[in-house]
Tab-separated table of C-alpha atoms in Angstrom:
chain	number	residue	atom	x	y	z
A	1	UNK	CA	78.718	103.278	14.315
A	2	UNK	CA	81.790	101.481	15.660
A	3	UNK	CA	80.555	98.199	14.195
A	4	UNK	CA	80.100	99.770	10.766
A	5	UNK	CA	83.609	101.220	10.829
A	6	UNK	CA	85.149	97.898	11.853
A	7	UNK	CA	83.191	95.916	9.264
A	8	UNK	CA	84.053	98.419	6.542
A	9	UNK	CA	87.758	98.317	7.413
A	10	UNK	CA	87.981	94.532	7.721
A	11	UNK	CA	86.090	93.925	4.458
A	12	UNK	CA	88.465	96.328	2.735
A	13	UNK	CA	91.456	94.413	4.089
A	14	UNK	CA	90.070	91.157	2.688
A	15	UNK	CA	89.396	92.641	-0.756
A	16	UNK	CA	92.816	94.289	-0.883
A	17	UNK	CA	94.463	90.973	-0.022
A	18	UNK	CA	92.568	89.199	-2.810
A	19	UNK	CA	93.872	91.788	-5.267
A	20	UNK	CA	97.398	91.525	-3.871
A	21	UNK	CA	97.397	87.737	-4.301
A	22	UNK	CA	95.882	87.965	-7.799
A	23	UNK	CA	92.821	86.060	-6.610
A	24	UNK	CA	90.257	88.799	-7.207
A	25	UNK	CA	89.250	87.533	-10.662
A	26	UNK	CA	88.797	84.035	-9.256
A	27	UNK	CA	86.776	85.004	-6.188
A	28	UNK	CA	83.114	85.854	-5.738
A	29	UNK	CA	82.400	87.992	-2.658
A	30	UNK	CA	78.830	88.503	-1.464
A	31	UNK	CA	78.030	91.038	1.231
A	32	UNK	CA	74.569	90.907	2.776
A	33	UNK	CA	72.648	90.666	6.061
A	34	UNK	CA	70.465	88.044	7.678
A	35	UNK	CA	67.639	90.443	8.584
A	36	UNK	CA	66.776	94.098	8.968
A	37	UNK	CA	67.188	96.186	12.110
A	38	UNK	CA	65.340	94.412	14.948
A	39	UNK	CA	65.187	97.265	17.453
A	40	UNK	CA	63.353	99.972	15.578
A	41	UNK	CA	60.146	100.007	17.581
A	42	UNK	CA	59.940	103.699	16.725
A	43	UNK	CA	60.811	104.051	13.046
A	44	UNK	CA	61.502	107.764	13.607
A	45	UNK	CA	64.229	107.030	16.142
A	46	UNK	CA	67.561	106.803	14.296
A	47	UNK	CA	69.374	105.820	17.491
A	48	UNK	CA	67.531	102.492	17.505
A	49	UNK	CA	67.958	101.654	13.846
A	50	UNK	CA	65.708	102.006	10.841
A	51	UNK	CA	64.806	99.930	7.799
A	52	UNK	CA	63.269	102.824	5.925
A	53	UNK	CA	61.920	103.132	3.329
A	54	UNK	CA	60.851	99.543	4.029
A	55	UNK	CA	58.152	99.070	6.641
A	56	UNK	CA	58.653	97.240	9.913
A	57	UNK	CA	61.422	95.832	12.078
A	58	UNK	CA	63.492	92.660	12.146
A	59	UNK	CA	62.127	89.293	13.300
A	60	UNK	CA	58.742	89.937	11.694
A	61	UNK	CA	57.354	89.214	8.220
A	62	UNK	CA	57.480	92.899	7.255
A	63	UNK	CA	59.614	93.962	4.294
A	64	UNK	CA	61.937	95.767	6.695
A	65	UNK	CA	62.795	92.404	8.222
A	66	UNK	CA	63.149	90.136	5.194
A	67	UNK	CA	64.452	92.533	2.562
A	68	UNK	CA	68.136	93.363	2.963
A	69	UNK	CA	70.815	94.991	0.789
A	70	UNK	CA	73.279	92.795	-1.062
A	71	UNK	CA	76.540	93.593	-2.822
A	72	UNK	CA	78.133	91.028	-5.151
A	73	UNK	CA	81.749	91.567	-6.277
A	74	UNK	CA	83.670	89.575	-8.857
A	75	UNK	CA	85.898	91.618	-11.184
A	76	UNK	CA	85.539	90.514	-14.797
A	77	UNK	CA	82.401	88.470	-14.059
A	78	UNK	CA	79.859	90.784	-12.442
A	79	UNK	CA	79.329	94.013	-14.427
A	80	UNK	CA	80.577	96.940	-12.329
A	81	UNK	CA	78.093	99.576	-11.245
A	82	UNK	CA	75.001	97.550	-12.127
A	83	UNK	CA	71.835	97.218	-10.062
A	84	UNK	CA	69.594	94.165	-9.932
A	85	UNK	CA	66.047	94.322	-8.551
A	86	UNK	CA	65.181	90.648	-9.018
A	87	UNK	CA	64.260	88.644	-5.930
A	88	UNK	CA	66.887	86.250	-4.603
A	89	UNK	CA	67.560	84.800	-1.151
A	90	UNK	CA	70.440	83.570	0.967
A	91	UNK	CA	69.081	80.056	0.333
A	92	UNK	CA	70.422	80.510	-3.207
A	93	UNK	CA	74.028	80.800	-2.054
A	94	UNK	CA	74.515	77.028	-1.592
A	95	UNK	CA	73.354	75.832	-5.052
A	96	UNK	CA	74.995	78.804	-6.792
A	97	UNK	CA	78.376	78.301	-5.141
A	98	UNK	CA	78.170	74.554	-5.725
A	99	UNK	CA	77.657	75.040	-9.471
A	100	UNK	CA	80.456	77.616	-9.624
A	101	UNK	CA	82.756	75.056	-7.998
A	102	UNK	CA	81.796	72.405	-10.544
A	103	UNK	CA	79.396	70.487	-8.317
A	104	UNK	CA	75.969	69.135	-9.183
A	105	UNK	CA	72.792	69.437	-7.185
A	106	UNK	CA	71.901	66.196	-5.352
A	107	UNK	CA	68.912	64.334	-6.726
A	108	UNK	CA	67.934	62.478	-3.544
A	109	UNK	CA	66.623	65.506	-1.643
A	110	UNK	CA	64.921	68.857	-2.122
A	111	UNK	CA	67.251	71.863	-2.156
A	112	UNK	CA	65.440	75.013	-1.101
A	113	UNK	CA	67.572	77.491	-3.050
A	114	UNK	CA	68.228	78.127	-6.737
A	115	UNK	CA	71.223	78.668	-8.998
A	116	UNK	CA	71.188	82.452	-9.536
A	117	UNK	CA	74.301	82.787	-11.710
A	118	UNK	CA	72.316	84.455	-14.547
A	119	UNK	CA	71.168	87.188	-12.148
A	120	UNK	CA	74.624	87.668	-10.636
A	121	UNK	CA	76.347	87.879	-14.012
A	122	UNK	CA	73.767	90.245	-15.484
A	123	UNK	CA	72.638	87.903	-18.274
A	124	UNK	CA	70.144	89.555	-20.579
A	125	UNK	CA	66.583	88.708	-19.591
A	126	UNK	CA	67.585	87.009	-16.328
A	127	UNK	CA	64.708	86.986	-13.847
A	128	UNK	CA	64.055	85.651	-10.370
A	129	UNK	CA	63.623	81.868	-10.149
A	130	UNK	CA	60.845	82.343	-7.575
A	131	UNK	CA	57.289	82.189	-8.863
A	132	UNK	CA	56.249	82.566	-5.235
A	133	UNK	CA	58.162	83.378	-2.061
A	134	UNK	CA	56.816	82.615	1.411
A	135	UNK	CA	57.176	84.624	4.607
A	136	UNK	CA	57.077	82.467	7.731
A	137	UNK	CA	57.195	83.725	11.301
A	138	UNK	CA	58.529	80.718	13.159
A	139	UNK	CA	56.252	77.901	11.940
A	140	UNK	CA	53.385	80.121	10.738
A	141	UNK	CA	52.877	81.234	7.136
A	142	UNK	CA	51.970	84.920	7.229
A	143	UNK	CA	52.611	86.317	3.760
A	144	UNK	CA	53.252	85.379	0.130
A	145	UNK	CA	55.016	87.306	-2.624
A	146	UNK	CA	54.807	86.806	-6.373
A	147	UNK	CA	56.354	89.362	-8.710
A	148	UNK	CA	55.658	92.838	-7.304
A	149	UNK	CA	52.731	91.630	-5.183
A	150	UNK	CA	52.892	90.756	-1.492
A	151	UNK	CA	49.857	89.414	0.312
A	152	UNK	CA	49.494	89.079	4.078
A	153	UNK	CA	47.016	86.244	4.542
A	154	UNK	CA	44.225	86.693	7.122
A	155	UNK	CA	45.362	85.345	10.497
A	156	UNK	CA	43.055	84.675	13.429
A	157	UNK	CA	45.938	84.000	15.824
A	158	UNK	CA	49.211	85.384	14.515
A	159	UNK	CA	52.423	84.097	16.036
A	160	UNK	CA	53.851	87.078	17.864
A	161	UNK	CA	52.494	90.451	16.773
A	162	UNK	CA	51.227	91.047	13.249
A	163	UNK	CA	53.577	93.553	11.563
A	164	UNK	CA	50.718	95.639	10.121
A	165	UNK	CA	47.610	94.973	12.219
A	166	UNK	CA	47.034	95.794	15.874
A	167	UNK	CA	45.880	93.108	18.357
A	168	UNK	CA	42.270	94.353	18.239
A	169	UNK	CA	42.019	94.739	14.467
A	170	UNK	CA	39.917	92.284	12.476
A	171	UNK	CA	41.935	89.783	10.390
A	172	UNK	CA	41.829	90.644	6.705
A	173	UNK	CA	43.994	90.235	3.606
A	174	UNK	CA	46.570	92.961	3.003
A	175	UNK	CA	47.918	93.378	-0.534
A	176	UNK	CA	50.831	95.654	-1.425
A	177	UNK	CA	52.602	96.440	-4.679
A	178	UNK	CA	56.247	96.430	-3.571
A	179	UNK	CA	57.431	98.263	-6.676
A	180	UNK	CA	54.978	101.149	-6.553
A	181	UNK	CA	54.574	101.186	-2.763
A	182	UNK	CA	57.925	100.196	-1.253
A	183	UNK	CA	56.818	101.352	2.216
A	184	UNK	CA	53.663	99.181	2.183
A	185	UNK	CA	51.378	102.067	3.013
A	186	UNK	CA	48.410	101.272	0.753
A	187	UNK	CA	46.408	98.082	1.135
A	188	UNK	CA	44.898	97.483	-2.312
A	189	UNK	CA	43.390	94.028	-1.688
A	190	UNK	CA	39.871	95.227	-2.474
A	191	UNK	CA	41.028	96.591	-5.835
A	192	UNK	CA	42.655	93.332	-6.993
A	193	UNK	CA	40.570	90.306	-5.876
A	194	UNK	CA	42.057	88.194	-8.688
A	195	UNK	CA	45.611	88.766	-7.438
A	196	UNK	CA	44.526	88.090	-3.844
A	197	UNK	CA	43.023	84.774	-4.924
A	198	UNK	CA	46.126	83.812	-6.930
A	199	UNK	CA	48.408	84.461	-3.955
A	200	UNK	CA	46.035	82.614	-1.614
A	201	UNK	CA	46.395	79.628	-3.947
A	202	UNK	CA	50.169	79.872	-3.616
A	203	UNK	CA	49.730	80.044	0.165
A	204	UNK	CA	47.746	76.809	0.152
A	205	UNK	CA	50.451	75.104	-1.911
A	206	UNK	CA	53.023	76.233	0.680
A	207	UNK	CA	50.933	74.825	3.520
A	208	UNK	CA	50.662	71.491	1.712
A	209	UNK	CA	54.438	71.234	1.283
A	210	UNK	CA	55.981	73.220	4.137
A	211	UNK	CA	53.239	73.079	6.733
A	212	UNK	CA	51.653	75.893	8.684
A	213	UNK	CA	51.509	76.216	12.461
A	214	UNK	CA	50.035	72.890	13.660
A	215	UNK	CA	49.471	71.610	10.130
A	216	UNK	CA	52.238	69.285	8.892
A	217	UNK	CA	53.516	69.521	5.317
A	218	UNK	CA	54.569	66.771	2.928
A	219	UNK	CA	58.002	68.323	2.453
A	220	UNK	CA	58.850	68.829	6.096
A	221	UNK	CA	62.007	67.076	7.223
A	222	UNK	CA	63.061	66.061	10.723
A	223	UNK	CA	65.687	68.322	12.271
A	224	UNK	CA	69.264	67.345	11.541
A	225	UNK	CA	71.257	66.289	14.587
A	226	UNK	CA	74.870	65.338	15.167
A	227	UNK	CA	75.663	63.189	18.156
A	228	UNK	CA	78.676	64.437	20.094
A	229	UNK	CA	81.133	61.521	20.422
A	230	UNK	CA	83.278	63.388	22.927
A	231	UNK	CA	83.288	61.634	26.336
A	232	UNK	CA	81.881	63.778	29.114
A	233	UNK	CA	83.334	63.916	32.596
A	234	UNK	CA	80.802	63.355	35.328
A	235	UNK	CA	80.893	64.991	38.724
């Protein structure tokens, strides 16, 4: 509660200062979170946090971990009081901000995000740039989303605990319609084998490019490192 009060107050101070300096119509502010509540082991315990109506806790591949609220504010640019339900990610911030600043996307490397200005500005017919979105837990692909459909792929040895299946439950595909079943309560994989197969195809494409567990992908890059030039004193 104290954190919420402090964040609310400090964000208000920043926005008020932008208005005072006549910078509000030249400034895009995005408010979001990196993940859902990580401590809600009991979703009925409000003292430990809750991601309801989304299922699951932070640091998993459940919707309650990946799906977070976002507020975008830019007077005169973003229509006030509007709601957007299209999928976007924090990976999109870099290419979007770069284009807003007049920059161009580099051509010598793959940029993981997309320019989502049409979604932010409420352009008519603007839709998510993601045909498929992948849910990784550490290095393991666990789920795929396309449109309203989210599929948890069968996993023999899930990294950490599976968000929906217990340790003794048999691996099986889990398919949810995130529009009609926001809480992911009804597995409808058996009713839609064509959709399951389509999302499994997307999953295989992700494994080819991004890798999966001990399987390397063609698009994997070595970790970026910066050598510290500062001399170190030795004992």
